[in-house]
Amino acid sequence: MIENGNSPSIHTLVSGLNLTYFKASCFTKWYGDFNANFLQISYAARINILSSIKAAGSGHIGTSFSSIECILIARKLLTEWKEDQPKLETVFLSSKGHDAPAIYAAMHAQGDIKDELLFRLRRLNGLPGHPEIDTPGIPTNTGSLGMGISKAKGFVYANRIKKLDSRVIVLLGDGELQEGQIWESLPGAARDNLNEITVIVDANQIQSDTWVSKTSPLGDLKSRVEGSGWKFLECDGNDLDSLTSVINKEQELPTFILAKTIKGAWVNSMMSFSGEGKFYKYHSGSLDDSNYDAAISELLLRMEKNIHPTLKVDAAPDLNMESDQSPKLRPESFVTAWSEILLAKMEQHSEVVVLDADLSFDTGTYLAREKFPERYIQAGIAEQDMVSVAGTLALSGITPIVHSFATFLSMRPTEQVFNNLTERTRIIYCGFLAGLIPAAPGFSHQAVTDVGIFLSLPKIDVIEPSCIGELKASLEFALASRKSTYIRVNSIGNPEISAQIDFKPGVGIRRRLGGEIALIVSGATMLAQADEAAELLSADGVEASIYSYPFLGSKLEKNFLISLEGYSRIVVLENHLPALGNFQAFKEALPSKNVIRIGIDELPKNGRNDEVLAFHKLNAEKLARFAKG
Amino acid sequence: MIENGNSPSIHTLVSGLNLTYFKASCFTKWYGDFNANFLQISYAARINILSSIKAAGSGHIGTSFSSIECILIARKLLTEWKEDQPKLETVFLSSKGHDAPAIYAAMHAQGDIKDELLFRLRRLNGLPGHPEIDTPGIPTNTGSLGMGISKAKGFVYANRIKKLDSRVIVLLGDGELQEGQIWESLPGAARDNLNEITVIVDANQIQSDTWVSKTSPLGDLKSRVEGSGWKFLECDGNDLDSLTSVINKEQELPTFILAKTIKGAWVNSMMSFSGEGKFYKYHSGSLDDSNYDAAISELLLRMEKNIHPTLKVDAAPDLNMESDQSPKLRPESFVTAWSEILLAKMEQHSEVVVLDADLSFDTGTYLAREKFPERYIQAGIAEQDMVSVAGTLALSGITPIVHSFATFLSMRPTEQVFNNLTERTRIIYCGFLAGLIPAAPGFSHQAVTDVGIFLSLPKIDVIEPSCIGELKASLEFALASRKSTYIRVNSIGNPEISAQIDFKPGVGIRRRLGGEIALIVSGATMLAQADEAAELLSADGVEASIYSYPFLGSKLEKNFLISLEGYSRIVVLENHLPALGNFQAFKEALPSKNVIRIGIDELPKNGRNDEVLAFHKLNAEKLARFAKG
């Protein structure tokens, strides 16, 4: 039974959506006897996680559910140790960061986050999609994988230098253990006896796309960890007693705990996953209304009846997520289009090999993988390894097409990309999630430095296609080129297919004709905003032309430049930081013209797409106002 | 006894230097009975290594000597296997690459490199300081650590796709095992049963500065490797029988051989190293004439008497390298100056902590380490870990000063630097070996992309000091700044100390006044060439002013711009690729002026400094000619 005063509240969003949640005041009571009430606390926290993700429209349910016990217990223990020893410096940090909804729910349960803020997840000035230090209580920015143990070491070294005692607990994902930095960071901690550190691995066994064991098996972790000089322990990561028995204040060695958890625990439908050729459906993304209601009722039912989590609740309604995450049905998606374009090219070009770093669903390599498994290499979350493998594939006459998110691909294996470029081979790098939107995950995922970085490297073309026609043409261009190419893909794309496009460096593609203003765009995000801005301007009596120019920063052809002579204002839209790109190219090529840049000038904000586009003055309304002059 | 016809030849260089070496024809005979003649082959190869490095003036003796047996035997076995099975694709590659002199000596011994070419080590169009594919027989470019196993995987995958059998042997260093990519690359090879791969670790136990165990211990390698699904074997890596017993054509698992070797084997003086606060003296750099002669006589003596390498040769002359590698005596070195500047600042600023990635000698952190061991963190060859550690140190109120070579610092931990920048803390990154010279190590070490990459990141200043005065001022600026700073250091510096410099963003520092040409420089390399070019011009009746402008790519102040109005030609010298930097800043700020760039436009060449500066048209003569117009 849910006790009096601990009943769930209903939060009604402005949109009219009713969300079930437990107020912080409920937890305050339960924390009075944490151990006795732990089951209720963990069920209630899950309800809050689910509701905050429902309000946000996106977020990682599976990992938030697998890790919530680890987070609740780690934070509670650190609080107790601090109470016992007030001068102790305590830090809890999540390395993977996409368990953010669980972290916020745990912080809320401890009274560190207010009720209202829970429903500002992934909103401008709300709770970031991955943890950021601007939220009080979050010690460091995370979201790019593999950095957590190093970060923990830094905190401990700092405290030692200040002669302060400290205890740091870091939460990792098991898929994250594929990152080299994890293994790079272990031996030094052992050398310096950084016994202040406890690593907890949320070992839910399923990474972004599928089972860890099917992606890139971790081997014998005990040997690998102990061989690096750490203590290795295992426990049931969803169980209070099991977790508290392994997390100790005093440790003789830096300690690495493999906490075996269940992804999606404890909602029946989220816990079952066959993995055979399917994606795990609850990795990222929110639930639709009926699935949300079903999951909430199951959790409330379990809570009310105090049902042990390992038992199935027969009365619980089934979730039906078949359609929600089917890649084919994602609206206006460049990813879906890419999956088909890529497959078609693999059919034509037997020398093409696809490489993927556990983002098959998000970078559209799944059709290629199904059809040509012998020409598909799954690197796991190991971008440096993937890029160096591509290097020698290319030296052997193969054309590797390397996939990841643009932010990871441009910054994690930069030296490996450079090394490949020094070999003058042809490799195609495809970076997804490029630019400002989707804006919910935050700057660890919103690539805005990739253009500058790739254009700082020698012998590589950078292309940002604006429509599916250009996306296809980009791959054709890259396959015909003797150089390497970086294709910068906005994951949320424009479904328009240009029938005829003259796709070559130096020449812009005219998409709208009229007036004295020319808008120069690259990428689907900017094209969509420019289209809308041109309509707004037109309604206002001002006509504007639109050209897409996908060959970022490249030399412009004379005839194209002549065609721009008639405009009084040339406005270049850049969905990245100002370092390099089209603005520089157009300004240099048209020294006597009024060339203006509208683009991202600072770190991208987290939030809903419309909020963030508006904040950065890149939405249609602001573009229209600015373009007019 | 050296047999008839196998006597050493004397090679006389143009400079008049006499070098002892064995011609390829000697090896041809010895290879007739490889096993019986192995001792002679390995001694003779060492003589060739020493002489080629002597001719080059630099190179890695210690590691070439420790690894020569591994290389000779691996290459020989691959050749035999290929003879037995002509369709077998065989690859030998060195991951670390600074064993290049040993690789070339082994290739020469097998007849793959001609006698003359041996003495073109580290010369323009000769044998690169680190292996490059332009040398026939070198399968891939190496020199940046940690990529080798991934590269081996790529070769194997390519052959499997082509349905070809293959065998790949990769040589690693033991210090190199600190790189995360090594550990990232292992599990995938086990998953895919890449039994075609043998890794040999040249475990000479001494890395760049000192013992591996004192730098960052590797832990229990057997556990770590077996835990990753590989077979682990050990052997004596300088012994024929021991090595051949572990390298087999057929393997049941991808195999990792820890080949225990002796750095500097087999020259008495090179094998003894206490390590206590000292640097190993034979890691890099050539020998002076007397030490060269002593080492050659010892090797000849051993060879003649067929003395087993493990035995000390009493009659051998001692080498005396005390002075050669003392950092204080390195001529015109910014490294020496930095070591003192850094120490002084650590004395003043108790919040400063120094981080180093096994380049204490080469980045001048040794004084700081000796004086303030508690504020010195040795990361080992683990740049990503180092940078993330710096991140949380900075969040804790400490000012980390992070050291590495510019190429590694800008490209290996790029995402970690970005992540730190998103936290708006103050971290000082110091990248040494920036720019074209020293030109001998090749493009894995000559940083030319660092300016573009750092300027593509948000919230960081990039400074390239031109003299020791500016070097000191750079650190003072960075310590006073609230932002992070990247200090780009040319390791071969100008000893001049500017008494008074007005060091602030936007303002150039005038170093020579006269004429209608203004040369804008940054960095010691370009300043030295500009100084000389101005003298040449002056002798020719043309006067030129010189300004150093260290704040690369930053906004220029009005008064400084006014002071440039009088010049008819403004020539910006850039010791990096054209992406971003001063040329862009000056051109943009002076749209009506004749602003010209002279800089690096392609991948830097390997070679002697004067050759390479001339090749890239950046030496004084070519600068003078170009600057005149």
mmCIF file of N, CA and C in Angstrom, chain A residues 56 58-59 120-130 132 433-448 491-492 525 575 600 603-616 618:
data_model
loop_
_atom_site.group_PDB
_atom_site.id
_atom_site.type_symbol
_atom_site.label_atom_id
_atom_site.label_comp_id
_atom_site.label_asym_id
_atom_site.label_seq_id
_atom_site.Cartn_x
_atom_site.Cartn_y
_atom_site.Cartn_z
ATOM 1 N N ALA A 56 9.714 15.814 -21.467
ATOM 2 C CA ALA A 56 10.779 16.285 -22.365
ATOM 3 C C ALA A 56 10.534 15.844 -23.805
ATOM 4 N N SER A 58 11.919 13.247 -24.974
ATOM 5 C CA SER A 58 13.022 12.329 -25.265
ATOM 6 C C SER A 58 13.876 12.143 -24.017
ATOM 7 N N GLY A 59 14.705 11.116 -24.048
ATOM 8 C CA GLY A 59 15.543 10.801 -22.882
ATOM 9 C C GLY A 59 15.767 9.303 -22.850
ATOM 10 N N ARG A 120 11.257 20.198 -16.388
ATOM 11 C CA ARG A 120 11.993 21.069 -17.322
ATOM 12 C C ARG A 120 13.198 20.311 -17.889
ATOM 13 N N LEU A 121 13.108 18.979 -17.864
ATOM 14 C CA LEU A 121 14.180 18.169 -18.458
ATOM 15 C C LEU A 121 14.288 18.487 -19.944
ATOM 16 N N ARG A 122 15.534 18.676 -20.391
ATOM 17 C CA ARG A 122 15.820 18.921 -21.817
ATOM 18 C C ARG A 122 15.112 20.162 -22.351
ATOM 19 N N ARG A 123 14.909 21.134 -21.473
ATOM 20 C CA ARG A 123 14.328 22.403 -21.885
ATOM 21 C C ARG A 123 15.346 23.509 -21.640
ATOM 22 N N LEU A 124 15.211 24.582 -22.382
ATOM 23 C CA LEU A 124 16.119 25.720 -22.241
ATOM 24 C C LEU A 124 16.141 26.187 -20.780
ATOM 25 N N ASN A 125 17.323 26.313 -20.239
ATOM 26 C CA ASN A 125 17.521 26.705 -18.838
ATOM 27 C C ASN A 125 16.871 25.743 -17.843
ATOM 28 N N GLY A 126 16.608 24.522 -18.298
ATOM 29 C CA GLY A 126 16.058 23.507 -17.405
ATOM 30 C C GLY A 126 17.141 22.523 -17.009
ATOM 31 N N LEU A 127 16.818 21.236 -17.063
ATOM 32 C CA LEU A 127 17.795 20.194 -16.744
ATOM 33 C C LEU A 127 18.359 19.633 -18.052
ATOM 34 N N PRO A 128 19.653 19.790 -18.268
ATOM 35 C CA PRO A 128 20.249 19.366 -19.542
ATOM 36 C C PRO A 128 20.109 17.865 -19.808
ATOM 37 N N GLY A 129 20.056 17.520 -21.085
ATOM 38 C CA GLY A 129 19.939 16.125 -21.505
ATOM 39 C C GLY A 129 21.090 15.262 -21.022
ATOM 40 N N HIS A 130 22.264 15.830 -20.925
ATOM 41 C CA HIS A 130 23.389 15.181 -20.252
ATOM 42 C C HIS A 130 23.866 16.164 -19.180
ATOM 43 N N GLU A 132 25.335 18.835 -16.731
ATOM 44 C CA GLU A 132 26.227 19.987 -16.890
ATOM 45 C C GLU A 132 26.381 20.692 -15.548
ATOM 46 N N LEU A 433 23.992 13.828 -36.388
ATOM 47 C CA LEU A 433 23.652 14.766 -35.293
ATOM 48 C C LEU A 433 24.476 16.039 -35.408
ATOM 49 N N ALA A 434 24.784 16.462 -36.632
ATOM 50 C CA ALA A 434 25.610 17.657 -36.803
ATOM 51 C C ALA A 434 24.774 18.913 -36.599
ATOM 52 N N GLY A 435 25.325 19.854 -35.885
ATOM 53 C CA GLY A 435 24.671 21.143 -35.698
ATOM 54 C C GLY A 435 23.785 21.200 -34.466
ATOM 55 N N LEU A 436 22.992 22.251 -34.442
ATOM 56 C CA LEU A 436 22.266 22.642 -33.245
ATOM 57 C C LEU A 436 21.169 21.674 -32.847
ATOM 58 N N ILE A 437 20.459 21.106 -33.818
ATOM 59 C CA ILE A 437 19.317 20.272 -33.448
ATOM 60 C C ILE A 437 19.479 18.849 -33.982
ATOM 61 N N PRO A 438 18.972 17.848 -33.264
ATOM 62 C CA PRO A 438 18.187 17.936 -32.041
ATOM 63 C C PRO A 438 18.978 18.567 -30.899
ATOM 64 N N ALA A 439 18.306 19.460 -30.199
ATOM 65 C CA ALA A 439 18.998 20.274 -29.211
ATOM 66 C C ALA A 439 18.892 19.705 -27.811
ATOM 67 N N ALA A 440 18.125 18.635 -27.650
ATOM 68 C CA ALA A 440 17.886 18.123 -26.305
ATOM 69 C C ALA A 440 19.106 17.466 -25.650
ATOM 70 N N PRO A 441 19.955 16.769 -26.373
ATOM 71 C CA PRO A 441 21.045 16.059 -25.689
ATOM 72 C C PRO A 441 22.139 16.963 -25.117
ATOM 73 N N GLY A 442 22.279 18.190 -25.643
ATOM 74 C CA GLY A 442 23.315 19.067 -25.112
ATOM 75 C C GLY A 442 24.594 19.014 -25.916
ATOM 76 N N PHE A 443 25.552 19.882 -25.516
ATOM 77 C CA PHE A 443 26.709 20.117 -26.394
ATOM 78 C C PHE A 443 27.669 18.950 -26.524
ATOM 79 N N SER A 444 27.530 17.949 -25.674
ATOM 80 C CA SER A 444 28.368 16.768 -25.919
ATOM 81 C C SER A 444 27.932 16.068 -27.206
ATOM 82 N N HIS A 445 26.715 16.319 -27.629
ATOM 83 C CA HIS A 445 26.177 15.657 -28.822
ATOM 84 C C HIS A 445 25.890 16.605 -29.981
ATOM 85 N N GLN A 446 25.780 17.909 -29.710
ATOM 86 C CA GLN A 446 25.467 18.866 -30.775
ATOM 87 C C GLN A 446 26.769 19.342 -31.398
ATOM 88 N N ALA A 447 27.123 18.795 -32.552
ATOM 89 C CA ALA A 447 28.431 19.110 -33.130
ATOM 90 C C ALA A 447 28.442 20.511 -33.733
ATOM 91 N N VAL A 448 29.283 21.365 -33.216
ATOM 92 C CA VAL A 448 29.438 22.712 -33.784
ATOM 93 C C VAL A 448 30.907 23.047 -34.057
ATOM 94 N N SER A 491 20.829 15.120 -38.515
ATOM 95 C CA SER A 491 20.006 13.908 -38.402
ATOM 96 C C SER A 491 18.537 14.176 -38.672
ATOM 97 N N ILE A 492 18.064 15.348 -38.259
ATOM 98 C CA ILE A 492 16.680 15.691 -38.560
ATOM 99 C C ILE A 492 16.687 16.393 -39.898
ATOM 100 N N THR A 525 18.790 21.639 -41.578
ATOM 101 C CA THR A 525 18.254 22.513 -40.525
ATOM 102 C C THR A 525 18.183 23.949 -41.025
ATOM 103 N N ASN A 575 25.434 26.641 -39.328
ATOM 104 C CA ASN A 575 24.969 25.832 -38.203
ATOM 105 C C ASN A 575 26.181 25.218 -37.479
ATOM 106 N N ILE A 600 26.100 30.164 -35.350
ATOM 107 C CA ILE A 600 26.285 29.882 -33.928
ATOM 108 C C ILE A 600 27.566 30.566 -33.469
ATOM 109 N N LEU A 603 28.724 28.171 -27.341
ATOM 110 C CA LEU A 603 28.352 26.780 -27.117
ATOM 111 C C LEU A 603 26.850 26.623 -27.262
ATOM 112 N N PRO A 604 26.409 25.566 -27.931
ATOM 113 C CA PRO A 604 24.968 25.417 -28.138
ATOM 114 C C PRO A 604 24.216 25.171 -26.842
ATOM 115 N N LYS A 605 23.036 25.707 -26.808
ATOM 116 C CA LYS A 605 22.169 25.502 -25.656
ATOM 117 C C LYS A 605 21.460 24.166 -25.790
ATOM 118 N N ASN A 606 21.133 23.612 -24.665
ATOM 119 C CA ASN A 606 20.238 22.491 -24.482
ATOM 120 C C ASN A 606 18.807 22.950 -24.533
ATOM 121 N N GLY A 607 17.925 22.157 -25.075
ATOM 122 C CA GLY A 607 16.516 22.525 -24.951
ATOM 123 C C GLY A 607 15.686 21.919 -26.045
ATOM 124 N N ARG A 608 14.459 22.385 -26.144
ATOM 125 C CA ARG A 608 13.591 21.956 -27.225
ATOM 126 C C ARG A 608 14.104 22.627 -28.487
ATOM 127 N N ASN A 609 13.942 21.987 -29.631
ATOM 128 C CA ASN A 609 14.518 22.527 -30.864
ATOM 129 C C ASN A 609 14.104 23.974 -31.118
ATOM 130 N N ASP A 610 12.815 24.270 -30.971
ATOM 131 C CA ASP A 610 12.351 25.629 -31.282
ATOM 132 C C ASP A 610 12.968 26.651 -30.330
ATOM 133 N N GLU A 611 13.044 26.287 -29.048
ATOM 134 C CA GLU A 611 13.639 27.186 -28.055
ATOM 135 C C GLU A 611 15.088 27.508 -28.403
ATOM 136 N N VAL A 612 15.797 26.450 -28.781
ATOM 137 C CA VAL A 612 17.236 26.599 -28.979
ATOM 138 C C VAL A 612 17.527 27.339 -30.289
ATOM 139 N N LEU A 613 16.772 27.031 -31.320
ATOM 140 C CA LEU A 613 16.927 27.787 -32.575
ATOM 141 C C LEU A 613 16.663 29.273 -32.315
ATOM 142 N N ALA A 614 15.652 29.552 -31.528
ATOM 143 C CA ALA A 614 15.327 30.951 -31.226
ATOM 144 C C ALA A 614 16.438 31.583 -30.386
ATOM 145 N N PHE A 615 16.931 30.846 -29.395
ATOM 146 C CA PHE A 615 17.995 31.393 -28.538
ATOM 147 C C PHE A 615 19.208 31.796 -29.373
ATOM 148 N N HIS A 616 19.557 30.956 -30.317
ATOM 149 C CA HIS A 616 20.747 31.239 -31.136
ATOM 150 C C HIS A 616 20.415 32.118 -32.345
ATOM 151 N N LEU A 618 18.525 31.605 -34.816
ATOM 152 C CA LEU A 618 18.583 30.875 -36.084
ATOM 153 C C LEU A 618 17.224 30.335 -36.498
#
